[in-house]
XYZ file of C-alpha atoms in Angstrom:
527
model
C 2.111 8.715 -40.309
C 1.272 8.336 -36.594
C 1.434 4.543 -36.918
C 4.932 4.507 -38.419
C 6.210 7.113 -35.950
C 4.944 4.941 -33.115
C 6.672 1.856 -34.517
C 9.875 3.829 -34.801
C 9.586 4.948 -31.183
C 9.023 1.369 -30.090
C 12.146 0.206 -31.905
C 14.315 3.087 -30.682
C 14.492 1.936 -27.067
C 17.054 4.513 -26.017
C 14.655 7.410 -26.464
C 13.659 9.162 -23.271
C 10.188 9.695 -21.885
C 10.510 13.416 -22.586
C 10.713 12.714 -26.322
C 7.665 10.483 -26.126
C 5.778 13.196 -24.264
C 6.624 15.750 -26.956
C 5.513 13.252 -29.573
C 2.125 12.848 -27.944
C 1.744 16.575 -27.361
C 2.499 17.439 -30.974
C 0.401 14.645 -32.441
C -3.116 15.194 -33.663
C -4.119 12.598 -31.065
C -4.167 14.449 -27.755
C -3.568 12.942 -24.330
C -7.191 13.556 -23.457
C -8.266 11.568 -26.506
C -5.955 8.728 -25.496
C -7.987 8.126 -22.322
C -10.309 5.084 -22.564
C -13.591 6.421 -23.891
C -15.744 6.253 -27.004
C -13.552 8.078 -29.526
C -13.348 7.316 -33.262
C -9.763 6.723 -34.441
C -8.273 5.846 -37.816
C -8.404 2.132 -38.561
C -4.675 1.612 -37.974
C -4.599 3.494 -34.679
C -5.539 0.716 -32.174
C -2.474 -1.289 -33.164
C -0.344 1.840 -33.025
C -1.510 2.856 -29.570
C -1.012 -0.672 -28.238
C 2.622 -0.596 -29.342
C 3.020 2.953 -28.102
C 1.621 2.042 -24.675
C 3.946 -0.930 -24.350
C 6.905 1.297 -25.157
C 5.740 3.938 -22.728
C 5.391 1.416 -19.924
C 8.562 -0.571 -20.440
C 11.009 2.037 -21.670
C 13.934 3.142 -19.575
C 13.855 5.826 -16.928
C 14.255 9.484 -17.815
C 16.506 9.902 -14.780
C 18.847 7.517 -13.025
C 16.974 7.284 -9.762
C 18.654 6.920 -6.402
C 16.532 4.030 -5.157
C 18.613 3.741 -1.986
C 17.807 7.332 -1.053
C 14.142 6.752 -1.869
C 14.121 3.597 0.284
C 15.600 5.456 3.243
C 12.995 8.176 2.939
C 10.138 5.738 2.349
C 10.877 4.017 5.673
C 11.513 7.309 7.489
C 7.929 8.340 6.704
C 6.624 5.809 9.230
C 8.358 7.672 12.043
C 6.293 10.710 11.124
C 3.127 8.636 11.536
C 3.936 7.288 14.992
C 1.453 7.692 17.801
C 2.281 7.453 21.507
C 5.532 8.135 23.336
C 8.328 8.536 20.815
C 11.643 6.733 21.379
C 15.000 8.468 21.948
C 16.165 7.528 18.439
C 13.173 9.230 16.774
C 14.501 10.822 13.578
C 11.482 12.935 12.568
C 12.203 15.534 15.213
C 9.382 17.960 14.501
C 7.001 15.318 15.863
C 6.521 14.792 19.589
C 4.600 12.507 21.971
C 0.867 12.250 21.316
C -2.253 10.328 22.355
C -0.657 9.215 25.626
C -3.993 8.218 27.162
C -5.364 6.145 24.291
C -7.424 3.257 25.615
C -7.798 4.685 29.125
C -11.535 5.222 28.676
C -11.909 1.456 28.114
C -9.454 0.453 30.805
C -6.778 -0.752 28.365
C -3.430 0.514 27.108
C -3.714 1.391 23.426
C -0.831 3.819 23.193
C 1.397 3.521 20.156
C 0.684 2.370 16.636
C 0.356 4.504 13.530
C -1.944 7.258 12.393
C -3.177 5.937 9.057
C -2.881 9.078 6.971
C -3.132 12.847 7.406
C -5.513 12.679 10.354
C -5.104 11.601 13.984
C -7.163 8.402 14.042
C -5.778 4.923 14.572
C -7.769 2.670 12.242
C -6.965 -0.975 12.973
C -7.853 -2.446 9.569
C -5.423 -0.424 7.409
C -2.824 -0.442 10.202
C -2.810 -4.240 10.228
C -2.511 -4.369 6.419
C 0.332 -1.851 6.584
C 2.127 -4.099 9.067
C 1.565 -7.189 6.920
C 3.037 -5.474 3.874
C 6.012 -4.104 5.802
C 6.671 -7.639 7.040
C 6.310 -9.132 3.542
C 8.714 -6.491 2.237
C 11.304 -7.571 4.798
C 10.662 -11.299 4.243
C 11.154 -11.132 0.467
C 13.608 -8.243 0.118
C 15.130 -7.569 3.536
C 18.351 -9.426 2.791
C 19.174 -6.846 0.088
C 18.058 -3.701 1.964
C 21.511 -3.084 3.369
C 21.704 -0.437 6.074
C 17.968 0.243 5.914
C 16.979 -3.248 7.066
C 17.194 -2.241 10.708
C 14.872 0.716 10.178
C 12.415 -1.455 8.233
C 12.319 -3.949 11.100
C 11.695 -1.115 13.572
C 8.757 -0.017 11.415
C 7.316 -3.541 11.569
C 7.743 -3.738 15.334
C 6.102 -0.378 15.958
C 3.029 -1.856 14.300
C 3.133 -5.276 15.964
C 3.724 -3.857 19.452
C 0.435 -2.009 19.069
C -1.404 -4.993 17.563
C -0.340 -7.112 20.543
C -1.955 -4.526 22.829
C -5.094 -4.463 20.689
C -5.462 -8.264 20.942
C -4.384 -8.795 24.569
C -7.878 -9.863 25.688
C -9.133 -13.222 24.378
C -12.157 -12.849 22.144
C -11.670 -9.097 21.738
C -9.837 -6.972 19.176
C -9.671 -3.216 19.614
C -10.038 -1.919 16.083
C -10.053 1.870 16.310
C -9.082 4.717 18.602
C -10.601 8.114 17.976
C -13.855 9.455 16.627
C -13.220 10.068 12.951
C -16.019 12.594 12.499
C -14.892 14.888 15.322
C -11.274 14.495 14.228
C -12.051 15.349 10.621
C -13.970 18.398 11.802
C -10.722 19.821 13.194
C -7.291 20.651 11.851
C -5.035 19.913 14.816
C -1.575 18.564 15.456
C -1.602 15.091 17.011
C 0.291 16.596 19.966
C -2.620 19.008 20.561
C -5.671 16.969 19.682
C -8.549 17.257 22.117
C -11.151 15.441 20.052
C -12.849 12.273 21.267
C -10.521 9.273 21.657
C -13.369 6.790 21.635
C -12.287 3.141 21.689
C -14.034 0.687 19.344
C -13.800 -3.088 19.555
C -15.123 -6.320 18.097
C -15.978 -9.357 20.197
C -17.874 -12.649 20.068
C -21.246 -10.875 19.964
C -20.095 -8.279 17.451
C -17.602 -10.066 15.180
C -15.193 -8.664 12.637
C -13.512 -11.466 10.739
C -12.065 -8.972 8.266
C -10.057 -6.832 10.662
C -9.308 -9.788 12.960
C -8.155 -11.852 9.981
C -5.873 -9.081 8.757
C -4.520 -8.633 12.276
C -3.749 -12.356 12.465
C -2.013 -12.145 9.079
C 0.105 -9.201 10.264
C 1.163 -10.972 13.462
C 1.966 -14.200 11.587
C 3.956 -12.438 8.858
C 5.879 -10.423 11.439
C 6.706 -13.602 13.364
C 8.731 -14.674 10.315
C 10.618 -11.359 10.357
C 11.662 -11.925 13.989
C 12.114 -15.706 13.838
C 15.902 -15.582 13.864
C 16.335 -12.030 15.145
C 14.236 -12.329 18.323
C 12.875 -15.882 18.747
C 10.972 -15.084 21.953
C 9.140 -12.140 20.393
C 8.516 -14.210 17.255
C 6.797 -16.939 19.291
C 4.649 -14.346 21.050
C 3.541 -12.970 17.681
C 2.782 -16.404 16.227
C 0.875 -17.634 19.280
C -1.213 -14.459 19.272
C -1.847 -14.819 15.526
C -3.168 -18.352 16.108
C -5.614 -17.113 18.762
C -6.797 -14.127 16.767
C -7.349 -16.251 13.665
C -9.357 -18.805 15.660
C -11.529 -15.958 16.942
C -11.939 -14.501 13.430
C -12.906 -17.860 11.952
C -15.206 -19.000 14.755
C -17.165 -15.754 15.077
C -17.710 -14.673 11.505
C -18.965 -11.333 10.300
C -17.906 -7.967 8.870
C -16.853 -5.400 11.436
C -18.564 -2.555 9.642
C -21.941 -4.284 10.084
C -21.658 -3.452 13.761
C -19.401 -0.388 13.703
C -20.820 1.278 10.607
C -21.198 4.664 12.300
C -17.555 4.650 13.384
C -15.615 3.070 10.522
C -17.706 4.108 7.521
C -17.244 5.717 5.084
C -13.541 5.666 5.960
C -12.640 1.972 6.168
C -15.839 0.019 5.567
C -15.540 -3.621 4.663
C -16.845 -3.390 1.112
C -15.430 -6.688 -0.054
C -16.503 -9.159 2.615
C -14.443 -10.902 5.259
C -13.838 -14.180 3.413
C -10.619 -13.072 1.761
C -9.073 -12.047 5.090
C -9.690 -15.537 6.482
C -7.826 -17.151 3.575
C -5.140 -14.494 3.738
C -4.585 -15.120 7.454
C -4.526 -18.894 6.955
C -1.932 -18.510 4.189
C 0.340 -16.452 6.433
C -0.173 -18.799 9.383
C 0.795 -21.739 7.203
C 3.884 -19.898 5.982
C 4.836 -18.916 9.536
C 4.022 -22.132 11.399
C 4.241 -24.856 8.715
C 1.294 -26.504 10.457
C -0.694 -28.768 8.204
C -4.021 -27.586 9.620
C -3.716 -24.223 7.855
C -2.867 -25.803 4.543
C -5.906 -28.058 4.902
C -7.999 -25.019 5.800
C -6.937 -23.316 2.566
C -7.756 -26.382 0.456
C -11.081 -26.935 2.199
C -12.193 -23.304 1.978
C -10.815 -22.235 -1.411
C -14.225 -22.237 -3.084
C -16.306 -21.426 0.001
C -14.235 -18.321 0.737
C -14.069 -17.346 -2.950
C -10.325 -17.351 -3.587
C -10.901 -16.728 -7.292
C -12.970 -13.566 -6.888
C -11.759 -10.131 -8.066
C -8.300 -11.491 -8.732
C -6.917 -8.148 -9.963
C -7.563 -6.343 -6.663
C -5.199 -5.994 -3.723
C -5.250 -3.542 -0.840
C -6.355 -3.055 2.743
C -9.907 -4.244 1.883
C -9.289 -6.866 -0.796
C -6.636 -9.545 -0.481
C -7.514 -11.822 -3.415
C -4.540 -11.137 -5.679
C -2.205 -11.245 -2.699
C -3.563 -14.596 -1.529
C -2.996 -16.187 -4.918
C 0.514 -14.788 -5.352
C 1.553 -15.758 -1.814
C 0.304 -19.348 -2.097
C 1.656 -19.731 -5.642
C 5.230 -19.586 -4.402
C 4.954 -23.100 -2.988
C 3.227 -24.368 -6.112
C 5.971 -22.981 -8.350
C 8.559 -24.622 -6.106
C 6.844 -27.969 -6.710
C 5.774 -28.413 -3.094
C 1.984 -28.110 -3.334
C 0.618 -29.350 -6.673
C -2.885 -29.625 -5.181
C -2.908 -25.817 -4.814
C -2.369 -25.340 -8.550
C -5.620 -23.379 -8.854
C -4.041 -20.560 -6.827
C -1.228 -20.340 -9.362
C -3.823 -20.263 -12.142
C -5.494 -17.349 -10.347
C -2.145 -15.598 -9.913
C -1.393 -16.041 -13.622
C -4.813 -14.612 -14.459
C -4.045 -11.626 -12.221
C -0.833 -11.017 -14.147
C -2.643 -11.183 -17.490
C -5.254 -8.726 -16.199
C -2.634 -6.085 -15.521
C -0.219 -6.448 -18.463
C -0.881 -3.970 -21.310
C -1.320 -5.450 -24.755
C -3.126 -8.607 -23.617
C -6.727 -9.461 -24.342
C -7.325 -9.856 -20.598
C -6.386 -6.334 -19.495
C -8.713 -5.147 -16.707
C -6.653 -2.277 -15.322
C -6.700 1.267 -16.649
C -3.491 3.189 -17.350
C -3.180 6.957 -17.433
C -1.754 8.547 -20.605
C 1.577 8.766 -18.777
C 1.578 5.060 -17.978
C 0.403 4.961 -14.343
C -1.881 2.182 -13.142
C -5.164 3.849 -12.318
C -8.220 2.713 -10.393
C -11.140 4.950 -9.517
C -11.935 5.845 -5.935
C -9.188 8.173 -4.741
C -5.731 7.680 -3.214
C -4.728 5.875 -6.375
C -1.117 5.293 -5.349
C -2.300 2.627 -2.933
C -3.215 0.511 -5.977
C 0.006 1.396 -7.782
C 2.303 0.296 -4.967
C 0.312 -2.773 -3.885
C -0.146 -4.181 -7.380
C 3.450 -3.369 -8.325
C 4.660 -5.204 -5.235
C 2.791 -8.309 -6.374
C 4.265 -7.986 -9.869
C 7.759 -7.895 -8.424
C 7.209 -10.672 -5.871
C 5.624 -12.958 -8.461
C 8.366 -12.238 -10.986
C 10.901 -13.509 -8.440
C 8.868 -16.652 -7.766
C 8.591 -17.256 -11.525
C 12.326 -16.722 -12.021
C 13.230 -19.301 -9.400
C 10.909 -21.796 -11.076
C 12.009 -20.900 -14.622
C 8.379 -20.210 -15.445
C 6.500 -17.660 -17.571
C 2.846 -16.649 -17.517
C 0.731 -17.588 -20.554
C -1.682 -14.809 -21.529
C -3.557 -16.112 -24.541
C -1.235 -15.950 -27.532
C 1.348 -13.963 -25.529
C 3.570 -14.761 -22.570
C 4.641 -12.574 -19.671
C 8.182 -13.236 -18.537
C 9.616 -12.393 -15.119
C 11.656 -9.650 -16.793
C 8.490 -8.110 -18.194
C 6.837 -8.047 -14.765
C 9.900 -6.428 -13.197
C 9.980 -3.859 -15.987
C 6.374 -2.846 -15.408
C 6.904 -2.655 -11.646
C 10.005 -0.511 -12.161
C 8.105 1.771 -14.521
C 5.461 2.371 -11.843
C 8.116 3.126 -9.226
C 9.910 5.470 -11.618
C 6.645 7.275 -12.281
C 6.262 7.865 -8.537
C 9.822 9.164 -8.334
C 9.416 11.674 -11.157
C 9.250 10.013 -14.582
C 5.800 11.374 -15.363
C 4.167 14.172 -17.388
C 4.237 16.545 -14.377
C 7.994 15.924 -13.947
C 7.251 15.726 -10.231
C 8.204 13.198 -7.596
C 5.171 12.067 -5.638
C 7.415 11.176 -2.699
C 7.859 14.169 -0.435
C 11.518 15.122 -0.046
C 12.737 13.083 -3.013
C 14.011 14.903 -6.099
C 14.013 18.602 -6.904
C 10.221 18.897 -7.241
C 7.645 17.224 -5.008
C 4.283 18.070 -3.342
C 4.558 21.024 -0.974
C 1.025 21.254 0.447
C 0.126 17.725 1.428
C -3.091 16.968 3.273
C -1.489 16.182 6.623
C -2.202 17.891 9.916
C 1.176 17.491 11.596
C 3.087 18.511 8.486
C 0.988 21.581 7.689
C 0.844 23.100 11.202
C 3.818 24.643 13.023
C 5.594 22.038 15.123
C 5.344 22.166 18.910
C 9.043 23.040 19.001
C 8.430 26.162 16.916
C 4.959 26.964 18.296
C 4.669 25.492 21.829
C 1.248 27.036 22.466
C -1.860 24.944 21.865
C -3.492 25.283 18.435
C -7.179 24.499 18.798
C -9.637 22.649 16.600
C -10.660 25.543 14.382
C -7.543 27.650 14.899
C -5.744 25.317 12.546
C -8.075 26.155 9.659
C -5.960 29.080 8.518
C -3.055 26.693 7.987
C -5.279 24.270 6.103
C -6.359 26.976 3.635
C -2.978 28.682 3.416
C -1.305 28.694 -0.017
C 2.082 28.394 1.682
C 4.077 25.156 1.629
C 3.843 22.928 4.693
C 6.337 24.082 7.339
C 7.319 20.510 8.285
C 8.536 18.285 5.461
C 7.143 14.774 5.966
C 10.075 13.141 4.212
C 9.201 9.946 2.361
C 5.438 10.429 2.320
C 3.915 9.244 -0.951
C 0.686 11.083 -1.685
C -2.492 9.782 -3.304
C -1.156 10.961 -6.643
C -2.404 12.400 -9.917
C -5.770 11.831 -11.484
C -6.535 9.759 -14.565
C -5.132 12.463 -16.865
C -1.835 12.660 -14.938
C -2.770 16.082 -13.531
C -1.990 16.865 -9.893
C -3.392 19.689 -7.736
C -0.810 20.492 -5.051
C -3.387 21.725 -2.578
C -4.473 20.424 0.854
C -8.231 20.410 0.184
C -7.676 17.869 -2.619
C -7.169 15.074 -0.115
C -7.628 12.232 -2.591
C -4.537 13.436 -4.436
C -2.433 15.038 -1.688
C -2.951 12.835 1.388
C -0.294 10.218 2.185
C -1.141 6.888 3.831
C 0.871 4.170 5.533
C -0.515 1.522 3.182
C 0.799 3.399 0.145
C 4.331 3.338 1.539
C 4.400 -0.164 3.023
C 4.531 -2.114 -0.290
C 6.907 0.489 -1.705
C 9.488 -0.485 0.922
C 9.884 -3.880 -0.742
C 9.921 -2.433 -4.248
C 12.597 0.128 -3.439
C 14.605 -2.451 -1.518
C 14.783 -4.599 -4.632
C 15.514 -1.811 -7.112
C 18.149 -0.276 -4.843
C 19.988 -3.589 -5.053
C 19.269 -4.001 -8.796
C 19.514 -0.489 -10.262
């Protein structure tokens, strides 16, 4: 009976997610049993659940989402994460100037940049990745962002202005400001923080090819964004990217080998620095069109392990991104000798598409991409961005991806990416938007210091390190709505605890939102 009901659901493509959810809830097969584990099912059930999953993932949205509104809010979030002196056109008005002496202890100016998440630390590695993904979003989808393009470009520049400061000295990259352990021991507004603002750097004696490579990639990608808009600034970015990449490649090593006590366990390099070198070279080639970077990619493809962990993409692992980025030229017929990167990109696609024999990604019962380790939405948005970007490259080349005896069309990739975005915006078992301020129901108690404490406008008096604890443990909603923040998201069973102590689920990060800018830009133009 279950098998035939599932087939009927698959064929009736106008049914809403709510009906599917009731079907699962009323079935003898519970959502818990649907999770991947050793459970004995009837012989016909594997085929039924495969069809059911495909329907769940690629069916239409429960609600007609306002992607334009979500895009506006997604970009606005970055203004809430700004560090330094805020500009006159600052729109998140409950924030104020902060960290105005960053870098002074080392004799450098490191004001500005972004706080990575719900704390008050400026971590260079995820900040650089955030900037790269904001730039890629503008490069691929900026022309269809409409009125929000200007705000997206401002978000890129806020990141690159800081990265230029962090790389102003040859052979040195400042990679972190603030002592994470003292910061995490307090619950303070960034405007009040009196914890250590220790400055950490890499240099020729203590290399960090990972963070330097990502920084070079960010500067190179951003140079494309400003190429026609501000040619002088674009040249500054590209010239700095060239220097930083040369430093990263010449003095090789992982930054956490030297800075383990500062950056771990927060942003350790767990994946090695090789992928960042290829990633930076790919962006430098795209930005400069210099043959030397193309030759570098060809020469180092195997040495730097381009084919490793091809279904991973995030601040620490660039493999899937490298292959998708380079594949664009291959699909356009410009670089046939880089065909292996397209093969890797195709393999990545097959590893993420449900119903293929190559699936290596877990999905929650509600259809969300899920990877263990916390802050799961970072995987959802980054991988979905690649699905969308690659689908566009495939469309322009009139190409599909072979996955064994099946094929994945560009339309299929877009459908899966849209389904992930719709899940974030509220099409999920909790019927909750995971973007703060979007929709009628969204997280109220996010793990974010500035959002959860009274603003300096409402409470001008200093709130000390431990005085903020009562706000951290309060059951009340955050007094300041961090509009556009996308939190870490639900667990593998689609459950979500709306509580500050559950930081893996309720903490937003810049690198969750950055890829989502491109996704929402596209879907706003193609609703």
